[in-house]
């Protein structure tokens, strides 16, 4: 049927060209494929069947792997969502765009912060727009919203090349669901509560002492203490006390549709929007970026999938996401677009090992790889699924064990769209099509640099003449408890300070022999130890020469809550709306 439709459209196009005497065969046979990108949030590489999980059911993602190419050494440019997604969108290490942090806040914290993906960064969506693509983003953004006013939308998806946006400008948090412990800056909130209680107790004590005559203090002093306490409490509670309203919102283009969002229908709305976008644009080339809110905490899962997996709430959430993938792929099939669509599935980084509720694991499984989300060097934080499908163009059912990066999507899809990469900046990604099609056997990447915030923690060297994948760790997090494999005491492993260990000489592994990074090599056990370390050291020097100073988007000032930047569907601070109503059906 699809072949007959293609022939019919081709005849109509040629006839039209002949009638107007401007026939151009290349216009009649537009070779540009549709681009469909799936990116999960916090999904571990060990969480899906085609990467070895035999207990969580992911038949639709597995089908993509059977019908396409699976990458087994696909690497995120950062172990946290904001910088990783910035690199994905721009094809550049986040440190180049200012999306790498030198402080402990490594991701955007508020919709009302002023930091975000700079307007001078060129996303793949913007380049595909220029090639005639209709571009859409459904789901999570987390690259900022405003700069100077509550509606300037300088960081908004529509200001970065997307024609249509429906989703969260921020990210899911426990704060978005009632009766969940706070996730946003939980340790700081606990301290602020404690200080507020101490001030309140001091005011109560002074008041009681003044009334009973036990303390000689003027009412003016008591009033001053009370005023300071009130100002202190309001200064922090006005933001942290209303996270659900400030951060947990849904937008359609520039308009807020839910504030706060209702999680029980969010998945249904996202699916409906993705399918609708495909239907609306079936007759022209499109880019659809489905940026899942799954499988980030609080793991809100609809009733249909609750208690269905063998891995608790986390497994339920993964299986719901896989079902959504299947429904979107079904929409492609229904419109006859499968064979003309370049489809990709990945995760923005590894699963979070520290996400727990008592004995229940709420974060992903990273397979045999050490570490997880937040860890800039260890494989578990940065090695993610990478699956490509394009029937008739890419081979089916093969696996490639070559170093690749999420940044490679940028030059790859720009190439497929017939676009040209920006010449005024460094693009760190590489076009994957020769590797995916089998015309070359090795990745173009010789070195990959693994950052934790703005701190370089590790470097990977693909020694192509030997097949070795050397990896040198210059900084590693201190696991707590010792040997636990994660930072359970902190919730996240830090990038600097007392929570890390610096290594000189660096820890060295050959991932081709030791992918779990279990046994560091030494000069005694590896004859080429010093040669490898020197080679990597020279690569770091060359890499740093390509870096130029840029404003840090995740500075303390840029990530702090600013009420004048708060997106609000009412009159601030009365921000509440539900424009979706009950128009959507449950899953």
Coordinates of C-alpha atoms in Angstrom, one line a residue:
X1 CA 0.0 0.0 0.0
X2 CA 2.8 2.4 0.9
X3 CA 4.5 1.7 -2.4
X4 CA 1.3 2.4 -4.3
X5 CA 0.8 5.7 -2.4
X6 CA 4.4 6.7 -3.1
X7 CA 3.9 6.0 -6.9
X8 CA 0.6 8.0 -6.8
X9 CA 2.2 11.0 -5.1
X10 CA 5.2 10.8 -7.5
X11 CA 2.9 10.8 -10.6
X12 CA 0.9 13.8 -9.2
X13 CA 4.1 15.7 -8.4
X14 CA 5.6 15.1 -11.9
X15 CA 2.3 16.0 -13.5
X16 CA 2.2 19.3 -11.5
X17 CA 5.8 20.0 -12.5
X18 CA 5.1 19.4 -16.2
X19 CA 2.0 21.6 -16.1
X20 CA 4.0 24.5 -14.7
X21 CA 7.1 23.7 -16.9
X22 CA 9.3 23.8 -13.8
X23 CA 9.8 20.1 -13.3
X24 CA 12.5 19.2 -10.9
X25 CA 12.9 15.4 -10.2
X26 CA 14.7 16.0 -7.0
X27 CA 11.7 18.0 -5.8
X28 CA 9.3 15.3 -6.8
X29 CA 11.3 12.7 -4.9
X30 CA 12.1 14.4 -1.7
X31 CA 14.7 12.1 -0.1
X32 CA 14.5 13.7 3.3
X33 CA 13.4 11.1 6.0
X34 CA 11.2 12.0 8.9
X35 CA 13.2 12.1 12.2
X36 CA 11.7 10.5 15.3
X37 CA 13.8 10.8 18.5
X38 CA 12.9 9.0 21.8
X39 CA 14.9 10.0 24.8
X40 CA 14.1 8.5 28.2
X41 CA 14.8 10.2 31.5
X42 CA 17.2 8.4 34.0
X43 CA 16.8 5.0 32.3
X44 CA 19.6 2.6 33.0
X45 CA 21.2 0.6 30.2
X46 CA 20.3 -2.6 32.0
X47 CA 16.6 -1.8 32.3
X48 CA 15.5 -3.0 28.8
X49 CA 15.4 -6.4 27.3
X50 CA 17.6 -5.9 24.3
X51 CA 20.4 -4.9 26.6
X52 CA 20.1 -8.0 28.8
X53 CA 17.2 -7.4 31.2
X54 CA 15.1 -10.6 31.2
X55 CA 12.5 -9.5 33.8
X56 CA 11.3 -6.0 32.7
X57 CA 9.1 -6.3 29.6
X58 CA 10.1 -3.8 26.9
X59 CA 8.8 -5.5 23.6
X60 CA 8.5 -2.3 21.6
X61 CA 12.0 -1.0 22.4
X62 CA 13.3 -4.5 21.7
X63 CA 11.5 -4.5 18.4
X64 CA 13.4 -1.3 17.4
X65 CA 16.7 -3.1 18.1
X66 CA 15.7 -6.2 16.1
X67 CA 14.7 -4.0 13.2
X68 CA 17.7 -1.8 13.4
X69 CA 21.2 -1.2 14.9
X70 CA 22.0 -1.3 18.6
X71 CA 25.0 0.5 20.0
X72 CA 26.7 -1.0 23.0
X73 CA 29.1 1.8 23.8
X74 CA 26.8 4.9 23.5
X75 CA 27.9 7.6 25.8
X76 CA 26.2 10.6 27.3
X77 CA 28.2 13.9 27.4
X78 CA 27.2 14.4 31.0
X79 CA 25.7 12.3 33.9
X80 CA 22.8 14.7 34.6
X81 CA 19.9 15.8 32.5
X82 CA 20.4 19.6 31.9
X83 CA 24.0 19.4 30.6
X84 CA 23.4 16.1 28.8
X85 CA 20.4 17.4 27.0
X86 CA 22.2 20.6 26.1
X87 CA 25.0 18.5 24.5
X88 CA 22.4 16.4 22.7
X89 CA 20.7 19.4 21.2
X90 CA 23.8 21.2 20.2
X91 CA 26.3 18.4 19.4
X92 CA 28.8 20.1 21.8
X93 CA 30.2 19.4 25.2
X94 CA 28.1 21.4 27.7
X95 CA 31.2 23.2 28.9
X96 CA 31.3 25.0 25.5
X97 CA 27.8 26.5 25.9
X98 CA 28.1 27.3 29.6
X99 CA 25.8 24.5 30.6
X100 CA 28.4 22.9 32.8
X101 CA 28.5 23.9 36.5
X102 CA 31.4 24.7 38.8
X103 CA 29.2 24.6 41.9
X104 CA 27.1 21.8 43.4
X105 CA 24.0 22.7 41.4
X106 CA 24.6 20.9 38.1
X107 CA 21.1 21.1 36.7
X108 CA 18.5 23.9 36.5
X109 CA 16.5 24.1 39.7
X110 CA 13.6 26.4 38.8
X111 CA 11.4 27.5 35.9
X112 CA 12.0 30.9 37.4
X113 CA 15.8 30.8 37.1
X114 CA 17.5 33.0 34.5
X115 CA 20.0 30.3 33.3
X116 CA 19.4 28.1 30.3
X117 CA 20.5 27.1 26.8
X118 CA 22.0 30.4 25.3
X119 CA 20.2 31.9 22.3
X120 CA 23.4 31.8 20.3
X121 CA 23.6 28.0 20.5
X122 CA 22.3 26.4 17.3
X123 CA 20.2 23.3 18.0
X124 CA 19.6 20.6 15.4
X125 CA 15.9 21.6 15.4
X126 CA 16.9 25.1 14.1
X127 CA 19.0 23.6 11.3
X128 CA 16.3 21.2 10.3
X129 CA 13.8 24.1 10.2
X130 CA 16.0 25.7 7.6
X131 CA 15.7 22.5 5.5
X132 CA 12.0 22.6 5.5
X133 CA 11.2 20.4 8.4
X134 CA 8.3 20.9 10.8
X135 CA 9.9 20.4 14.2
X136 CA 8.2 19.4 17.4
X137 CA 9.1 18.6 21.0
X138 CA 6.8 16.6 23.2
X139 CA 7.8 16.1 26.9
X140 CA 10.6 17.4 29.0
X141 CA 12.7 20.4 28.1
X142 CA 14.8 21.4 31.2
X143 CA 16.9 24.0 29.3
X144 CA 15.4 27.1 30.9
X145 CA 12.5 29.4 30.1
X146 CA 13.1 33.1 30.8
X147 CA 16.0 35.6 31.1
X148 CA 14.7 39.0 32.2
X149 CA 10.9 38.8 32.5
X150 CA 8.3 36.2 33.1
X151 CA 7.3 36.0 29.4
X152 CA 10.5 36.8 27.4
X153 CA 10.9 33.0 26.8
X154 CA 14.5 33.4 25.7
X155 CA 15.4 29.8 26.5
X156 CA 12.1 28.4 25.4
X157 CA 12.0 25.5 22.8
X158 CA 10.2 27.8 20.3
X159 CA 13.2 30.1 20.6
X160 CA 15.5 27.1 19.8
X161 CA 14.1 25.9 16.5
X162 CA 11.0 24.0 17.5
X163 CA 7.8 24.9 15.8
X164 CA 5.7 23.2 18.4
X165 CA 6.1 22.4 22.0
X166 CA 3.9 20.5 24.4
X167 CA 5.3 19.4 27.8
X168 CA 7.2 20.4 30.9
X169 CA 9.6 23.3 30.6
X170 CA 11.2 21.7 33.7
X171 CA 11.5 18.1 34.9
X172 CA 9.5 15.7 37.1
X173 CA 10.3 15.8 40.8
X174 CA 8.9 14.1 43.9
X175 CA 7.5 17.6 44.7
X176 CA 5.1 17.2 41.7
X177 CA 3.2 14.5 43.5
X178 CA 1.2 14.9 46.7
X179 CA 2.5 13.0 49.8
X180 CA 6.0 12.5 48.4
X181 CA 9.1 13.7 50.3
X182 CA 10.6 16.8 48.8
X183 CA 13.3 16.1 46.2
X184 CA 14.4 19.7 45.2
X185 CA 17.2 20.7 47.5
X186 CA 15.9 18.4 50.3
X187 CA 19.0 18.8 52.5
X188 CA 18.9 22.6 52.3
X189 CA 15.2 22.7 53.0
X190 CA 15.7 20.6 56.1
X191 CA 18.3 23.1 57.3
X192 CA 16.1 26.1 56.5
X193 CA 13.2 24.5 58.5
X194 CA 15.6 23.9 61.4
X195 CA 16.8 27.6 61.4
X196 CA 13.2 28.8 61.1
X197 CA 12.3 26.7 64.2
X198 CA 15.3 28.0 66.1
X199 CA 14.3 31.6 65.4
X200 CA 10.7 30.9 66.3
X201 CA 11.8 29.3 69.5
X202 CA 14.0 32.3 70.3
X203 CA 11.1 34.7 69.7
X204 CA 8.9 32.6 71.9
X205 CA 11.5 32.4 74.7
X206 CA 12.1 36.2 74.6
X207 CA 8.4 36.9 74.6
X208 CA 7.8 34.5 77.6
X209 CA 10.8 35.9 79.4
X210 CA 9.6 39.5 78.9
X211 CA 6.1 38.7 80.1
X212 CA 7.3 36.8 83.2
X213 CA 10.1 39.3 83.9
X214 CA 12.7 36.6 83.8
X215 CA 14.5 38.3 80.8
X216 CA 15.2 42.0 80.7
X217 CA 14.5 42.7 77.1
X218 CA 12.5 45.5 75.4
X219 CA 9.4 44.8 73.2
X220 CA 11.2 46.5 70.4
X221 CA 13.9 43.8 70.5
X222 CA 11.4 41.1 70.6
X223 CA 9.6 42.7 67.6
X224 CA 12.8 42.9 65.7
X225 CA 13.6 39.2 66.3
X226 CA 10.0 38.3 65.2
X227 CA 10.3 40.5 62.0
X228 CA 13.7 39.0 61.1
X229 CA 12.2 35.5 61.6
X230 CA 9.2 36.3 59.4
X231 CA 11.4 37.7 56.6
X232 CA 13.7 34.7 56.8
X233 CA 10.8 32.3 56.6
X234 CA 9.0 34.0 53.8
X235 CA 12.3 34.4 51.8
X236 CA 12.7 30.7 51.5
X237 CA 9.2 29.3 51.9
X238 CA 7.8 31.4 49.1
X239 CA 9.9 29.3 46.8
X240 CA 10.4 25.9 48.4
X241 CA 7.0 25.8 49.9
X242 CA 5.3 26.0 46.5
X243 CA 7.5 23.9 44.2
X244 CA 4.5 22.0 42.8
X245 CA 3.1 25.3 41.5
X246 CA 6.3 26.9 40.4
X247 CA 8.0 23.9 38.6
X248 CA 5.3 21.3 37.9
X249 CA 3.6 22.9 35.0
X250 CA 2.6 22.0 31.4
X251 CA 2.8 24.3 28.4
X252 CA 1.6 24.3 24.9
X253 CA 3.9 26.5 22.9
X254 CA 4.0 29.7 25.0
X255 CA 0.8 29.1 27.0
X256 CA 0.6 27.3 30.3
X257 CA -2.2 24.6 30.2
X258 CA -1.8 23.1 33.7
X259 CA -0.4 24.7 36.8
X260 CA 0.2 22.5 38.7
X261 CA 0.1 19.6 36.4
X262 CA -2.2 16.6 37.1
X263 CA 0.1 13.6 36.9
X264 CA -2.7 11.0 36.5
X265 CA -3.3 12.2 33.0
X266 CA 0.1 13.5 31.9
X267 CA 1.2 10.3 30.1
X268 CA -2.0 10.2 28.2
X269 CA -1.6 13.8 27.1
X270 CA 1.9 13.3 26.0
X271 CA 1.0 10.2 23.9
X272 CA -2.0 12.0 22.4
X273 CA 0.2 15.0 21.4
X274 CA 2.9 12.8 19.8
X275 CA 0.4 10.8 17.8
X276 CA -1.4 14.0 16.7
X277 CA 1.9 15.6 15.6
X278 CA 2.6 12.7 13.4
X279 CA -0.9 12.8 11.8
X280 CA -0.7 16.5 11.2
X281 CA 2.6 16.4 9.5
X282 CA 2.4 13.1 7.6
X283 CA 2.6 14.8 4.2
X284 CA 5.9 16.7 4.9
X285 CA 9.2 16.0 6.5
X286 CA 9.1 16.3 10.3
X287 CA 11.3 16.1 13.3
X288 CA 9.6 14.8 16.4
X289 CA 11.6 14.8 19.6
X290 CA 9.7 12.7 22.2
X291 CA 11.4 13.6 25.5
X292 CA 9.9 11.2 28.0
X293 CA 9.1 12.3 31.6
X294 CA 9.5 8.5 32.4
X295 CA 11.4 7.1 34.3
X296 CA 12.3 10.0 36.6
X297 CA 11.0 10.1 40.2
X298 CA 8.2 10.2 41.4
X299 CA 7.6 7.4 38.9
X300 CA 3.9 8.3 38.6
X301 CA 2.4 5.3 36.8
X302 CA -1.2 4.9 35.5
X303 CA -3.5 2.2 37.0
X304 CA -3.2 0.1 33.9
X305 CA 0.5 -0.6 34.6
X306 CA 0.7 -0.5 38.4
X307 CA 1.9 -3.7 40.1
X308 CA 2.3 -5.4 36.8
X309 CA 6.1 -5.7 36.6
X310 CA 8.5 -7.8 38.7
X311 CA 10.5 -4.7 39.7
X312 CA 8.0 -2.7 41.6
X313 CA 7.0 0.8 40.8
X314 CA 10.2 1.5 38.7
X315 CA 9.6 -1.6 36.5
X316 CA 5.9 -0.5 36.1
X317 CA 7.0 2.9 34.9
X318 CA 9.5 1.4 32.4
X319 CA 6.9 -0.9 31.0
X320 CA 4.4 2.0 30.6
X321 CA 7.1 4.0 28.7
X322 CA 7.7 1.1 26.4
X323 CA 4.0 0.8 25.7
X324 CA 4.0 4.5 24.8
X325 CA 6.9 3.9 22.4
X326 CA 4.8 1.1 20.8
X327 CA 1.8 3.4 20.4
X328 CA 3.8 6.1 18.7
X329 CA 5.5 3.5 16.4
X330 CA 2.0 2.2 15.6
X331 CA 1.0 5.7 14.5
X332 CA 4.0 5.8 12.1
X333 CA 2.9 2.4 10.7
X334 CA -0.8 3.6 10.3
X335 CA 0.3 6.6 8.3
X336 CA 2.6 4.5 6.1
X337 CA 5.7 6.4 7.4
X338 CA 7.8 3.6 8.9
X339 CA 10.1 3.1 6.0
X340 CA 10.7 6.8 5.6
X341 CA 11.4 7.5 9.2
X342 CA 14.8 7.6 10.9
X343 CA 14.0 6.4 14.5
X344 CA 16.3 6.7 17.5
X345 CA 16.0 5.6 21.2
X346 CA 18.3 6.5 24.0
X347 CA 18.4 7.7 27.6
X348 CA 19.9 11.1 28.7
X349 CA 22.3 9.3 31.2
X350 CA 22.4 6.3 33.5
X351 CA 20.0 5.3 36.3
X352 CA 20.1 6.8 39.7
X353 CA 21.3 4.2 42.2
X354 CA 20.6 6.4 45.2
X355 CA 16.9 6.8 44.4
X356 CA 15.3 4.6 47.1
X357 CA 12.2 4.4 49.3
X358 CA 13.2 2.2 52.2
X359 CA 14.2 -1.2 50.6
X360 CA 12.5 -0.3 47.3
X361 CA 14.8 0.7 44.4
X362 CA 13.3 3.7 42.6
X363 CA 16.2 4.2 40.2
X364 CA 17.5 2.3 37.2
X365 CA 19.9 -0.6 36.8
X366 CA 23.1 0.1 34.9
X367 CA 23.9 -3.5 34.2
X368 CA 27.5 -4.6 34.7
X369 CA 28.8 -1.0 34.7
X370 CA 30.0 0.8 37.8
X371 CA 28.3 3.9 39.1
X372 CA 25.2 5.8 38.0
X373 CA 23.5 9.1 37.5
X374 CA 25.6 12.1 38.7
X375 CA 28.9 10.3 38.3
X376 CA 30.9 11.9 35.5
X377 CA 33.5 9.2 35.0
X378 CA 32.2 5.8 35.8
X379 CA 30.5 4.0 33.0
X380 CA 27.2 3.5 34.8
X381 CA 26.5 7.2 34.8
X382 CA 27.1 7.8 31.1
X383 CA 26.8 4.5 29.1
X384 CA 23.2 4.4 27.8
X385 CA 21.1 2.6 25.3
X386 CA 21.4 3.7 21.7
X387 CA 19.1 2.2 19.0
X388 CA 18.6 3.3 15.4
X389 CA 16.0 2.1 12.9
X390 CA 15.5 3.0 9.3
X391 CA 14.1 0.1 7.3
X392 CA 15.8 -0.5 4.0
X393 CA 18.6 2.0 4.8
X394 CA 20.1 0.6 8.0
X395 CA 20.8 -3.1 8.5
X396 CA 18.6 -5.0 10.9
X397 CA 19.5 -6.9 14.1
X398 CA 23.1 -5.9 14.4
X399 CA 25.1 -4.6 17.3
X400 CA 28.1 -2.2 17.1
X401 CA 30.6 -2.0 20.0
X402 CA 32.3 1.3 19.0
X403 CA 32.5 4.5 21.1
X404 CA 29.7 6.8 20.1
X405 CA 28.1 9.8 21.8
X406 CA 24.6 11.3 22.2
X407 CA 26.3 14.4 20.6
X408 CA 26.6 12.4 17.3
X409 CA 22.8 12.7 16.7
X410 CA 23.4 16.4 15.8
X411 CA 25.6 16.0 12.8
X412 CA 23.9 12.7 11.8
X413 CA 20.4 14.1 11.4
X414 CA 21.6 17.4 10.0
X415 CA 23.3 15.3 7.3
X416 CA 20.1 13.4 6.6
X417 CA 18.2 16.6 6.3
X418 CA 20.6 18.0 3.8
X419 CA 21.8 20.7 6.1
X420 CA 25.2 22.2 6.8
X421 CA 26.9 22.2 10.2
X422 CA 27.8 25.6 11.7
X423 CA 31.3 26.6 10.8
X424 CA 31.8 29.2 13.5
X425 CA 32.1 26.8 16.4
X426 CA 33.4 23.4 17.5
X427 CA 31.0 20.5 16.9
X428 CA 32.1 17.5 19.0
X429 CA 29.6 15.0 17.5
X430 CA 30.3 12.9 14.4
X431 CA 28.0 11.7 11.6
X432 CA 27.1 8.1 12.5
X433 CA 25.6 7.1 9.1
X434 CA 28.8 5.5 7.7
X435 CA 29.2 3.4 10.9
X436 CA 25.5 2.5 11.1
X437 CA 25.4 1.5 7.4
X438 CA 28.6 -0.6 7.7
X439 CA 30.6 1.4 5.2
X440 CA 33.2 1.9 8.0
X441 CA 33.9 -0.4 10.9
X442 CA 35.3 2.1 13.4
X443 CA 33.9 5.2 15.1
X444 CA 35.4 8.6 14.2
X445 CA 35.9 9.3 17.9
X446 CA 39.4 8.9 19.1
X447 CA 39.0 10.6 22.4
X448 CA 35.8 11.3 24.5
X449 CA 36.0 13.6 27.5
X450 CA 33.9 12.8 30.6
X451 CA 33.0 15.8 32.6
X452 CA 31.3 16.1 36.0
X453 CA 30.0 19.6 35.9
X454 CA 32.8 21.7 34.6
X455 CA 35.4 19.3 36.1
X456 CA 37.1 16.8 33.8
X457 CA 36.9 13.4 35.6
X458 CA 37.9 10.9 33.0
X459 CA 39.0 10.5 29.3
X460 CA 38.4 7.6 26.9
X461 CA 40.9 6.8 24.2
X462 CA 39.9 4.5 21.3
X463 CA 43.3 3.1 20.2
X464 CA 42.0 2.0 16.7
X465 CA 45.1 0.0 15.6
X466 CA 44.8 -2.3 18.6
X467 CA 41.1 -2.4 19.5
X468 CA 41.8 -1.2 23.0
X469 CA 39.5 1.3 24.7
X470 CA 41.6 2.9 27.3
X471 CA 40.0 5.0 30.0
X472 CA 41.8 7.2 32.5
X473 CA 40.1 8.4 35.7
X474 CA 41.6 11.6 37.2
X475 CA 38.9 12.2 39.7
X476 CA 36.4 9.7 41.2
X477 CA 33.6 10.1 43.8
X478 CA 34.0 8.7 47.3
X479 CA 31.3 6.1 47.7
X480 CA 29.4 6.0 51.0
X481 CA 29.2 3.6 52.6
X482 CA 32.7 2.6 51.4
X483 CA 32.4 0.1 48.5
X484 CA 28.7 0.6 48.1
X485 CA 29.1 1.8 44.5
X486 CA 27.1 5.0 45.0
X487 CA 26.8 8.1 47.4
X488 CA 23.9 7.0 49.4
X489 CA 24.7 9.5 52.2
X490 CA 24.4 12.5 49.9
X491 CA 21.8 11.3 47.4
X492 CA 24.2 12.4 44.6
X493 CA 27.9 12.0 44.1
X494 CA 29.7 15.4 44.0
X495 CA 32.2 16.6 41.4
X496 CA 34.7 18.3 43.6
X497 CA 35.7 18.9 47.2
X498 CA 35.9 16.4 50.1
X499 CA 33.6 14.0 48.3
X500 CA 36.0 13.1 45.5
X501 CA 39.5 11.5 45.2
X502 CA 42.1 12.9 42.9
X503 CA 44.4 10.3 41.2
X504 CA 48.0 10.9 40.2
X505 CA 48.8 8.9 38.2
X506 CA 45.2 8.3 37.0
X507 CA 43.3 5.1 37.4
X508 CA 43.6 3.3 34.1
X509 CA 41.3 0.6 32.6
X510 CA 41.0 -1.1 29.3
X511 CA 37.3 -1.3 28.7
X512 CA 37.7 -3.9 25.9
X513 CA 38.9 -6.3 28.6
X514 CA 37.4 -4.8 31.7
X515 CA 34.1 -3.0 30.9
X516 CA 33.1 -3.1 34.6
X517 CA 36.1 -1.1 35.5
X518 CA 36.9 -3.5 38.3
X519 CA 40.7 -3.8 38.2
X520 CA 42.8 -0.7 37.5
X521 CA 45.9 -1.3 35.6
X522 CA 49.4 -0.2 36.8
X523 CA 52.8 0.2 35.3
X524 CA 53.6 -3.3 36.6
X525 CA 50.6 -5.0 35.1
X526 CA 50.3 -3.0 31.8
X527 CA 53.5 -2.5 29.7
X528 CA 52.0 0.5 27.8
X529 CA 50.8 2.2 31.0
X530 CA 53.0 5.3 30.7
X531 CA 52.6 5.5 27.0
X532 CA 48.8 5.5 27.3
X533 CA 48.8 8.1 30.1
X534 CA 51.1 10.4 28.1
X535 CA 48.9 10.1 25.0
X536 CA 45.7 10.9 26.9
X537 CA 47.5 13.8 28.7
X538 CA 48.4 15.4 25.3
X539 CA 44.8 14.9 24.1
X540 CA 43.6 16.8 27.2
X541 CA 45.9 19.7 26.5
X542 CA 44.7 19.9 22.9
X543 CA 41.1 19.7 24.0
X544 CA 41.4 22.5 26.5
X545 CA 42.9 24.7 23.8
X546 CA 39.6 24.5 22.0
X547 CA 37.6 25.8 24.9
X548 CA 36.7 29.4 25.2
X549 CA 35.3 31.2 28.2
X550 CA 31.5 31.6 28.2
X551 CA 29.0 32.8 30.8
X552 CA 28.1 30.0 33.2
X553 CA 24.4 29.3 32.9
X554 CA 24.3 27.3 36.1
X555 CA 25.9 29.9 38.4
X556 CA 24.2 30.4 41.8
X557 CA 22.6 33.6 40.5
X558 CA 21.3 32.0 37.3
X559 CA 19.8 28.9 39.1
X560 CA 18.1 30.7 42.0
X561 CA 14.3 31.3 42.1
X562 CA 13.4 34.8 40.9
X563 CA 9.7 35.6 41.4
X564 CA 9.7 38.1 38.5
X565 CA 10.7 35.3 36.1
X566 CA 8.0 32.8 37.3
X567 CA 5.8 31.5 34.5
X568 CA 2.2 32.0 35.7
X569 CA -1.1 31.4 34.1
X570 CA -2.8 33.8 36.4
X571 CA -1.7 37.0 38.3
X572 CA 1.4 36.2 40.3
X573 CA 1.4 34.7 42.9
X574 CA -2.1 33.3 42.2
X575 CA -0.9 30.8 39.6
X576 CA -3.4 28.1 39.0
X577 CA -5.1 26.8 35.8
X578 CA -6.4 23.7 34.2
X579 CA -7.1 24.3 30.5
X580 CA -6.9 20.6 29.7
X581 CA -10.0 19.8 31.7
X582 CA -11.1 16.2 31.4
X583 CA -10.8 16.1 27.6
X584 CA -8.3 13.3 27.7
X585 CA -9.0 9.6 28.2
X586 CA -7.0 7.5 30.7
X587 CA -4.5 5.0 29.4

